[in-house]
Short mmCIF file of C-alpha atoms in Angstrom, two decimals:
data_model
loop_
_atom_site.label_atom_id
_atom_site.label_comp_id
_atom_site.label_asym_id
_atom_site.label_seq_id
_atom_site.Cartn_x
_atom_site.Cartn_y
_atom_site.Cartn_z
CA SER A 827 -154.38 232.72 202.88
CA MET A 828 -153.18 229.20 202.07
CA ALA A 829 -153.31 228.28 205.77
CA VAL A 830 -156.91 229.49 206.02
CA GLY A 831 -157.82 227.59 202.87
CA VAL A 832 -156.24 224.34 204.03
CA LEU A 833 -157.80 224.65 207.49
CA ALA A 834 -161.27 225.43 206.11
CA ALA A 835 -161.02 222.56 203.63
CA ALA A 836 -159.97 220.15 206.38
CA SER A 837 -162.74 221.32 208.71
CA PHE A 838 -165.42 221.01 206.03
CA PHE A 839 -165.43 217.24 206.56
CA ASP A 840 -167.49 217.73 209.74
CA ASP A 841 -170.06 219.76 207.79
CA ALA A 842 -170.13 217.14 205.05
CA MET A 843 -170.59 214.24 207.47
CA ASP A 844 -173.42 216.04 209.27
CA LYS A 845 -175.14 216.54 205.91
CA MET A 846 -174.61 212.89 204.93
CA LEU A 847 -175.94 211.47 208.19
CA ASP A 848 -178.84 213.92 208.53
CA THR A 849 -180.04 213.21 204.99
CA THR A 850 -179.62 209.44 205.23
CA PHE A 851 -180.90 208.84 208.75
CA GLY A 852 -183.00 211.93 209.38
CA LEU A 853 -184.87 212.29 206.10
CA ALA A 854 -184.55 209.04 204.15
CA ASN A 855 -184.54 206.37 206.88
CA ARG A 856 -186.78 207.39 209.75
CA GLN A 857 -187.58 203.94 211.12
CA ASP A 858 -186.30 202.58 214.44
CA ALA A 859 -185.85 198.96 213.32
CA VAL A 860 -185.54 196.99 210.09
CA LEU A 861 -186.72 193.36 209.95
CA MET A 862 -185.23 191.30 207.09
CA PHE A 863 -187.08 188.15 206.04
CA ALA A 864 -185.23 184.99 205.02
CA GLU A 865 -187.21 185.02 201.77
CA ASN A 866 -189.80 187.27 200.17
CA ARG A 867 -193.15 187.20 201.96
CA PRO A 868 -196.68 188.22 200.90
CA GLU A 869 -197.40 191.84 201.77
CA ARG A 870 -200.07 190.77 204.27
CA VAL A 871 -197.26 189.73 206.64
CA ILE A 872 -197.07 193.42 207.56
CA ASP A 873 -200.49 193.11 209.22
CA ASP A 874 -199.24 190.13 211.23
CA LEU A 875 -196.33 192.20 212.57
CA ARG A 876 -198.65 194.82 214.04
CA SER A 877 -199.13 192.58 217.07
CA LEU A 878 -195.44 192.87 218.01
CA PRO A 879 -195.01 194.61 221.39
CA GLY A 880 -194.01 198.25 221.00
CA ALA A 881 -194.66 198.40 217.24
CA LEU A 882 -196.19 201.78 216.38
CA GLN A 883 -195.91 202.06 212.59
CA ILE A 884 -194.97 199.33 210.10
CA GLU A 885 -194.29 199.54 206.38
CA GLY A 886 -193.12 196.91 203.90
CA GLN A 887 -190.38 197.18 201.32
CA LEU A 888 -189.15 194.91 198.55
CA VAL A 889 -185.39 194.67 197.98
CA GLU A 890 -184.09 192.52 195.13
CA PRO A 891 -180.42 191.76 194.36
CA VAL A 892 -179.71 192.64 190.74
CA VAL A 893 -176.99 193.22 188.19
CA LEU A 894 -177.40 196.42 186.18
CA ARG A 895 -175.75 196.51 182.76
CA ASN A 896 -175.11 199.04 180.07
CA GLY A 897 -173.07 197.45 177.31
CA HIS A 898 -169.84 196.12 178.83
CA LEU A 899 -170.41 198.07 182.07
CA GLU A 900 -172.18 196.30 184.92
CA LYS A 901 -172.75 196.76 188.65
CA HIS A 902 -174.04 194.44 191.38
CA THR A 903 -176.49 196.34 193.57
CA THR A 904 -180.05 196.22 194.91
CA LEU A 905 -183.33 197.27 193.36
CA GLU A 906 -185.61 198.70 196.05
CA ALA A 907 -189.34 199.34 195.92
CA ARG A 908 -191.77 200.78 198.44
CA ARG A 909 -195.31 202.15 198.33
CA PRO A 910 -195.55 205.77 197.04
CA ASP A 911 -196.93 206.91 200.41
CA ALA A 912 -194.12 205.26 202.42
CA ASP A 913 -193.09 207.46 205.33
CA LEU A 914 -190.41 205.47 207.18
CA SER A 915 -188.06 204.65 204.29
CA ARG A 916 -188.09 207.24 201.52
CA ILE A 917 -186.10 208.14 198.42
CA VAL A 918 -184.46 211.47 199.26
CA GLY A 919 -182.12 213.38 196.99
CA GLY A 920 -179.17 215.51 198.04
CA SER A 921 -181.38 218.61 198.07
CA GLY A 922 -183.62 216.98 200.68
CA ARG A 923 -186.52 216.54 198.26
CA VAL A 924 -188.54 213.32 198.60
CA ILE A 925 -188.90 211.46 195.30
CA ALA A 926 -191.44 208.80 194.32
CA ALA A 927 -190.25 206.27 191.74
CA PRO A 928 -192.53 206.48 188.68
CA PRO A 929 -194.11 203.22 187.44
CA GLY A 930 -192.43 203.32 184.05
CA GLY A 931 -188.75 202.84 184.92
CA VAL A 932 -185.98 202.99 187.50
CA VAL A 933 -184.40 205.78 189.52
CA LEU A 934 -180.63 205.44 189.94
CA ALA A 935 -178.22 206.92 192.44
CA ALA A 936 -176.13 209.47 190.55
CA ARG A 937 -172.86 207.65 191.32
CA LEU A 938 -174.34 204.39 190.04
CA ALA A 939 -175.50 206.11 186.86
CA ARG A 940 -172.01 207.53 186.30
CA GLN A 941 -170.43 204.11 186.79
CA LEU A 942 -172.81 202.64 184.22
CA GLY A 943 -172.50 205.58 181.85
CA VAL A 944 -176.24 206.25 181.71
CA GLY A 945 -178.52 209.16 182.45
CA ALA A 946 -182.20 210.03 182.50
CA GLY A 947 -183.82 208.79 179.30
CA ASP A 948 -181.32 205.99 178.70
CA ALA A 949 -182.14 202.29 179.09
CA VAL A 950 -180.42 199.91 181.49
CA GLU A 951 -180.53 196.11 181.54
CA VAL A 952 -181.68 194.62 184.86
CA GLU A 953 -180.83 191.00 185.68
CA PHE A 954 -182.50 189.64 188.81
CA LEU A 955 -180.36 187.31 190.91
CA SER A 956 -183.26 185.56 192.65
CA GLY A 957 -186.29 183.56 191.56
CA GLN A 958 -186.29 182.81 187.85
CA ARG A 959 -183.46 185.32 187.26
CA GLU A 960 -185.42 187.31 184.72
CA THR A 961 -183.82 190.03 182.64
CA ALA A 962 -185.56 193.26 181.68
CA LEU A 963 -184.61 196.43 179.82
CA LEU A 964 -185.90 199.45 181.75
CA PRO A 965 -185.65 203.20 181.11
CA VAL A 966 -183.83 205.42 183.60
CA THR A 967 -186.43 207.98 184.64
CA ALA A 968 -184.23 210.03 186.98
CA THR A 969 -180.97 210.11 188.93
CA ILE A 970 -180.56 211.36 192.50
CA ASP A 971 -177.62 212.38 194.66
CA GLN A 972 -177.25 209.74 197.35
CA TYR A 973 -174.52 210.16 199.94
CA ILE A 974 -174.41 206.67 201.46
CA GLY A 975 -174.63 203.52 199.37
CA ILE A 976 -175.66 203.08 195.74
CA ALA A 977 -179.01 201.61 194.80
CA ALA A 978 -181.73 201.59 192.16
CA TYR A 979 -185.38 202.31 192.91
CA MET A 980 -188.62 201.25 191.29
CA ASP A 981 -192.36 201.55 191.91
CA PHE A 982 -193.65 198.83 194.24
CA GLU A 983 -196.52 197.62 192.05
CA ALA A 984 -194.38 197.83 188.90
CA LEU A 985 -191.59 195.70 190.39
CA ASN A 986 -194.00 193.01 191.57
CA ALA A 987 -195.71 193.02 188.17
CA LEU A 988 -192.33 192.71 186.46
CA ARG A 989 -191.60 189.63 188.56
CA ARG A 990 -195.10 188.30 187.83
CA GLN A 991 -196.03 187.88 191.48
CA ALA A 992 -198.58 189.13 193.97
CA PRO A 993 -197.27 192.04 196.09
CA GLN A 994 -194.39 190.78 198.22
CA VAL A 995 -191.98 192.32 200.71
CA SER A 996 -188.54 191.33 201.90
CA VAL A 997 -188.09 194.00 204.56
CA ALA A 998 -190.31 195.54 207.23
CA ASN A 999 -189.60 199.02 208.62
CA LEU A 1000 -190.92 199.82 212.09
CA THR A 1001 -191.10 202.64 214.59
CA LEU A 1002 -191.04 201.49 218.21
CA ASP A 1003 -192.21 202.58 221.61
CA PRO A 1004 -188.93 203.18 223.50
CA ALA A 1005 -190.44 201.74 226.67
CA ALA A 1006 -191.21 198.39 224.99
CA ARG A 1007 -187.97 197.68 223.13
CA SER A 1008 -186.95 194.84 225.43
CA GLU A 1009 -190.26 193.06 224.88
CA PHE A 1010 -189.93 193.71 221.14
CA HIS A 1011 -186.54 192.00 220.94
CA ARG A 1012 -187.78 189.03 222.99
CA ALA A 1013 -190.74 188.60 220.64
CA LEU A 1014 -188.43 188.46 217.62
CA ASN A 1015 -186.68 185.39 219.01
CA GLY A 1016 -189.75 183.31 218.22
CA MET A 1017 -189.93 184.34 214.55
CA PRO A 1018 -187.96 181.84 212.41
CA ALA A 1019 -188.96 183.62 209.20
CA LEU A 1020 -186.59 186.48 210.04
CA ALA A 1021 -183.07 186.47 208.61
CA GLY A 1022 -181.95 189.41 210.70
CA THR A 1023 -182.80 192.61 212.53
CA ALA A 1024 -181.08 195.96 212.36
CA MET A 1025 -181.57 198.92 214.68
CA VAL A 1026 -181.23 202.18 212.78
CA SER A 1027 -179.53 203.90 215.71
CA ASP A 1028 -176.82 201.22 215.63
CA MET A 1029 -176.51 201.60 211.85
CA ARG A 1030 -176.06 205.35 212.20
CA ARG A 1031 -173.43 204.91 214.90
CA SER A 1032 -171.56 202.39 212.74
CA PHE A 1033 -171.60 204.67 209.69
CA ASP A 1034 -170.53 207.63 211.82
CA GLU A 1035 -167.59 205.73 213.29
CA THR A 1036 -166.54 204.36 209.89
CA LEU A 1037 -166.70 207.72 208.15
CA ARG A 1038 -164.96 209.62 210.91
CA GLU A 1039 -162.21 207.01 211.13
CA ASN A 1040 -161.57 207.24 207.39
CA ILE A 1041 -161.84 211.00 207.12
CA SER A 1042 -160.50 212.29 210.46
CA ILE A 1043 -156.96 211.09 209.65
CA THR A 1044 -156.91 213.19 206.49
CA ALA A 1045 -158.47 216.14 208.30
CA THR A 1046 -155.89 215.96 211.12
CA VAL A 1047 -153.02 215.97 208.63
CA TYR A 1048 -154.34 219.05 206.85
CA ILE A 1049 -155.08 220.90 210.08
CA THR A 1050 -151.49 220.27 211.20
CA ILE A 1051 -150.20 221.52 207.85
CA ALA A 1052 -152.33 224.67 208.16
CA VAL A 1053 -151.00 225.49 211.63
CA LEU A 1054 -147.40 224.89 210.53
CA ILE A 1055 -147.90 227.14 207.50
CA THR A 1056 -149.30 229.89 209.70
CA VAL A 1057 -146.52 229.66 212.27
CA GLY A 1058 -143.80 229.47 209.63
CA VAL A 1059 -145.04 232.33 207.47
CA THR A 1060 -145.98 234.65 210.33
CA TYR A 1061 -142.93 234.05 212.50
CA ASN A 1062 -140.43 234.29 209.68
CA GLY A 1063 -142.20 237.27 208.16
CA ALA A 1064 -142.17 239.11 211.49
CA ARG A 1065 -138.49 238.32 212.01
CA ILE A 1066 -137.62 239.61 208.55
CA GLN A 1067 -139.57 242.81 209.20
CA LEU A 1068 -137.80 243.26 212.52
CA SER A 1069 -134.39 242.77 210.91
CA GLU A 1070 -135.17 245.23 208.11
CA ARG A 1071 -136.73 247.85 210.37
CA ALA A 1072 -134.72 247.47 213.55
CA ARG A 1073 -133.11 250.89 213.07
CA GLU A 1074 -136.48 252.59 212.59
CA LEU A 1075 -137.97 250.87 215.63
CA ALA A 1076 -134.92 251.75 217.73
CA SER A 1077 -135.24 255.36 216.61
CA LEU A 1078 -138.82 255.41 217.85
CA ARG A 1079 -137.69 254.06 221.22
CA ILE A 1080 -135.06 256.81 221.47
CA LEU A 1081 -137.67 259.42 220.56
CA GLY A 1082 -139.69 258.36 223.59
CA PHE A 1083 -142.16 255.79 222.29
CA SER A 1084 -142.84 252.99 224.76
CA ARG A 1085 -142.04 249.35 224.11
CA GLY A 1086 -145.74 248.61 223.72
CA GLU A 1087 -146.22 251.37 221.15
CA VAL A 1088 -143.21 250.26 219.13
CA SER A 1089 -144.29 246.62 219.34
CA PHE A 1090 -147.78 247.57 218.20
CA ILE A 1091 -146.35 248.81 214.91
CA LEU A 1092 -144.76 245.45 214.12
CA VAL A 1093 -147.51 243.23 215.52
CA GLY A 1094 -150.23 245.43 214.03
CA GLU A 1095 -148.70 245.23 210.57
CA VAL A 1096 -148.51 241.44 210.80
CA MET A 1097 -152.14 241.18 211.90
CA VAL A 1098 -153.37 243.58 209.20
CA LEU A 1099 -151.68 241.42 206.57
CA ALA A 1100 -153.23 238.31 208.15
CA LEU A 1101 -156.68 239.92 208.08
CA LEU A 1102 -156.32 240.95 204.44
CA ALA A 1103 -155.45 237.35 203.56
CA GLN A 1104 -158.73 235.94 204.95
CA PRO A 1105 -161.05 236.44 201.93
CA LEU A 1106 -158.51 234.86 199.59
CA GLY A 1107 -158.13 232.02 202.10
CA TRP A 1108 -161.88 231.41 202.10
CA LEU A 1109 -161.89 231.13 198.30
CA THR A 1110 -158.89 228.81 198.46
CA GLY A 1111 -160.73 226.66 201.02
CA LEU A 1112 -163.75 226.38 198.74
CA GLY A 1113 -161.53 225.24 195.89
CA ILE A 1114 -159.67 222.66 197.97
CA ALA A 1115 -162.92 221.33 199.48
CA TRP A 1116 -164.47 220.98 196.03
CA ALA A 1117 -161.38 219.08 194.85
CA PHE A 1118 -161.74 216.75 197.86
CA THR A 1119 -165.34 215.94 196.96
CA GLN A 1120 -164.28 215.05 193.43
CA GLY A 1121 -161.47 212.79 194.60
CA ILE A 1122 -163.17 210.97 197.49
CA GLU A 1123 -165.83 208.63 196.14
CA SER A 1124 -166.59 204.96 196.75
CA ASP A 1125 -169.52 202.57 196.71
CA LEU A 1126 -169.88 203.15 200.46
CA TYR A 1127 -170.26 206.93 200.46
CA GLU A 1128 -169.91 210.19 198.55
CA VAL A 1129 -168.78 213.35 200.35
CA PRO A 1130 -171.12 216.28 199.59
CA PHE A 1131 -169.75 219.76 198.91
CA VAL A 1132 -171.05 221.52 202.01
CA ILE A 1133 -169.31 224.26 204.01
CA VAL A 1134 -171.21 226.35 206.57
CA PRO A 1135 -170.10 229.93 207.43
CA SER A 1136 -168.99 228.90 210.93
CA THR A 1137 -166.31 226.70 209.34
CA PHE A 1138 -164.70 229.74 207.70
CA ALA A 1139 -165.03 231.70 210.94
CA ARG A 1140 -163.33 228.93 212.91
CA ALA A 1141 -160.52 228.62 210.35
CA SER A 1142 -159.91 232.37 210.37
CA LEU A 1143 -159.95 232.50 214.16
CA ILE A 1144 -157.37 229.71 214.46
CA VAL A 1145 -155.10 231.31 211.86
CA LEU A 1146 -155.38 234.79 213.39
CA LEU A 1147 -154.67 233.52 216.90
CA THR A 1148 -151.71 231.52 215.63
CA ALA A 1149 -150.43 234.56 213.73
CA LEU A 1150 -150.82 236.73 216.83
CA ALA A 1151 -148.96 234.22 219.00
CA SER A 1152 -146.12 234.03 216.46
CA ALA A 1153 -145.91 237.82 216.22
CA LEU A 1154 -145.83 238.16 220.01
CA VAL A 1155 -142.89 235.76 220.15
CA VAL A 1156 -140.99 238.05 217.78
CA ARG A 1157 -142.17 241.07 219.77
CA ARG A 1158 -140.03 239.92 222.69
CA ARG A 1159 -136.98 240.57 220.50
CA ILE A 1160 -137.97 244.24 220.35
CA ASP A 1161 -137.79 244.41 224.14
CA ARG A 1162 -134.23 243.12 223.97
CA LEU A 1163 -133.05 245.50 221.25
CA ASP A 1164 -129.66 247.06 222.00
CA LEU A 1165 -130.52 250.61 220.98
CA VAL A 1166 -126.92 251.82 220.83
CA ALA A 1167 -125.74 248.86 218.74
CA VAL A 1168 -128.68 249.16 216.38
CA MET A 1169 -128.14 252.88 215.83
CA LYS A 1170 -124.47 252.26 215.03
CA THR A 1171 -125.45 249.80 212.29
CA ARG A 1172 -124.99 251.20 208.79
CA GLU A 1173 -128.06 251.44 206.57
#
């Protein structure tokens, strides 16, 4: 059961990463490209970008660097704002529900809220690191589970009003015609107001590689441990059973049972025990996976507690096949039993 639990817990990382990437890049960030301006621009710049070759849909977003404080606790992060009807870059919680930041306060990533020691209904001090570096005390209206990054969110009009400015944007999100991407990139070369461009597909690939590099090492170690546990327990258990029951098995051979029938008794008993251990192994895997999610947390990402049924099925299949292979190795010792010598052995 421990082998199944360790194997299921190690394999759950794939399920967790799929959930992280699908939520972040499938639900929250659905744009093809992100244009970052060197400085905040009036919102009307979005209309100017519609003439870019291949641009299909364009939405603006305001991102401000800030320091959030609660007493002696503080965190450098970004305060993001977009229109309530934004479709390309959205605030999506861990449940997949799209959230609109209310005008009266800020929405915090749950990890950020924990680091600051605040929750919904509390107030947090916001210090802007650009412009006149204003400071404001804002209520926390909600917290959301966010798997990649930590940020704070605010209503677009409310943030611009707080900064006492006409609506401005610092980022433009675009969807592109795949056939016109080359022309799109060439057109960007003549735009000095841009500080940078990011393709979301490249961002997803980078996150995927980073996460898998960090997590796959741990997963490989635990998978190896699970296989070694299975081989060790099954092989040694089968050998002990053979040693204890050699006389009985030899008696069956003398009574006319075939090698296959005698072997089936030993191998069958091992496999029945392995099957009975599966449910306990699944529960153990859930516990280990939950412990992993509590212990692996950083500003870059948070691993969600997600295990799909196929993960348990795969873990059980690997353990059962390994147990069968180990039992069959011991089964060869039955074929080589010296029936006369065994029967002479005292009980």
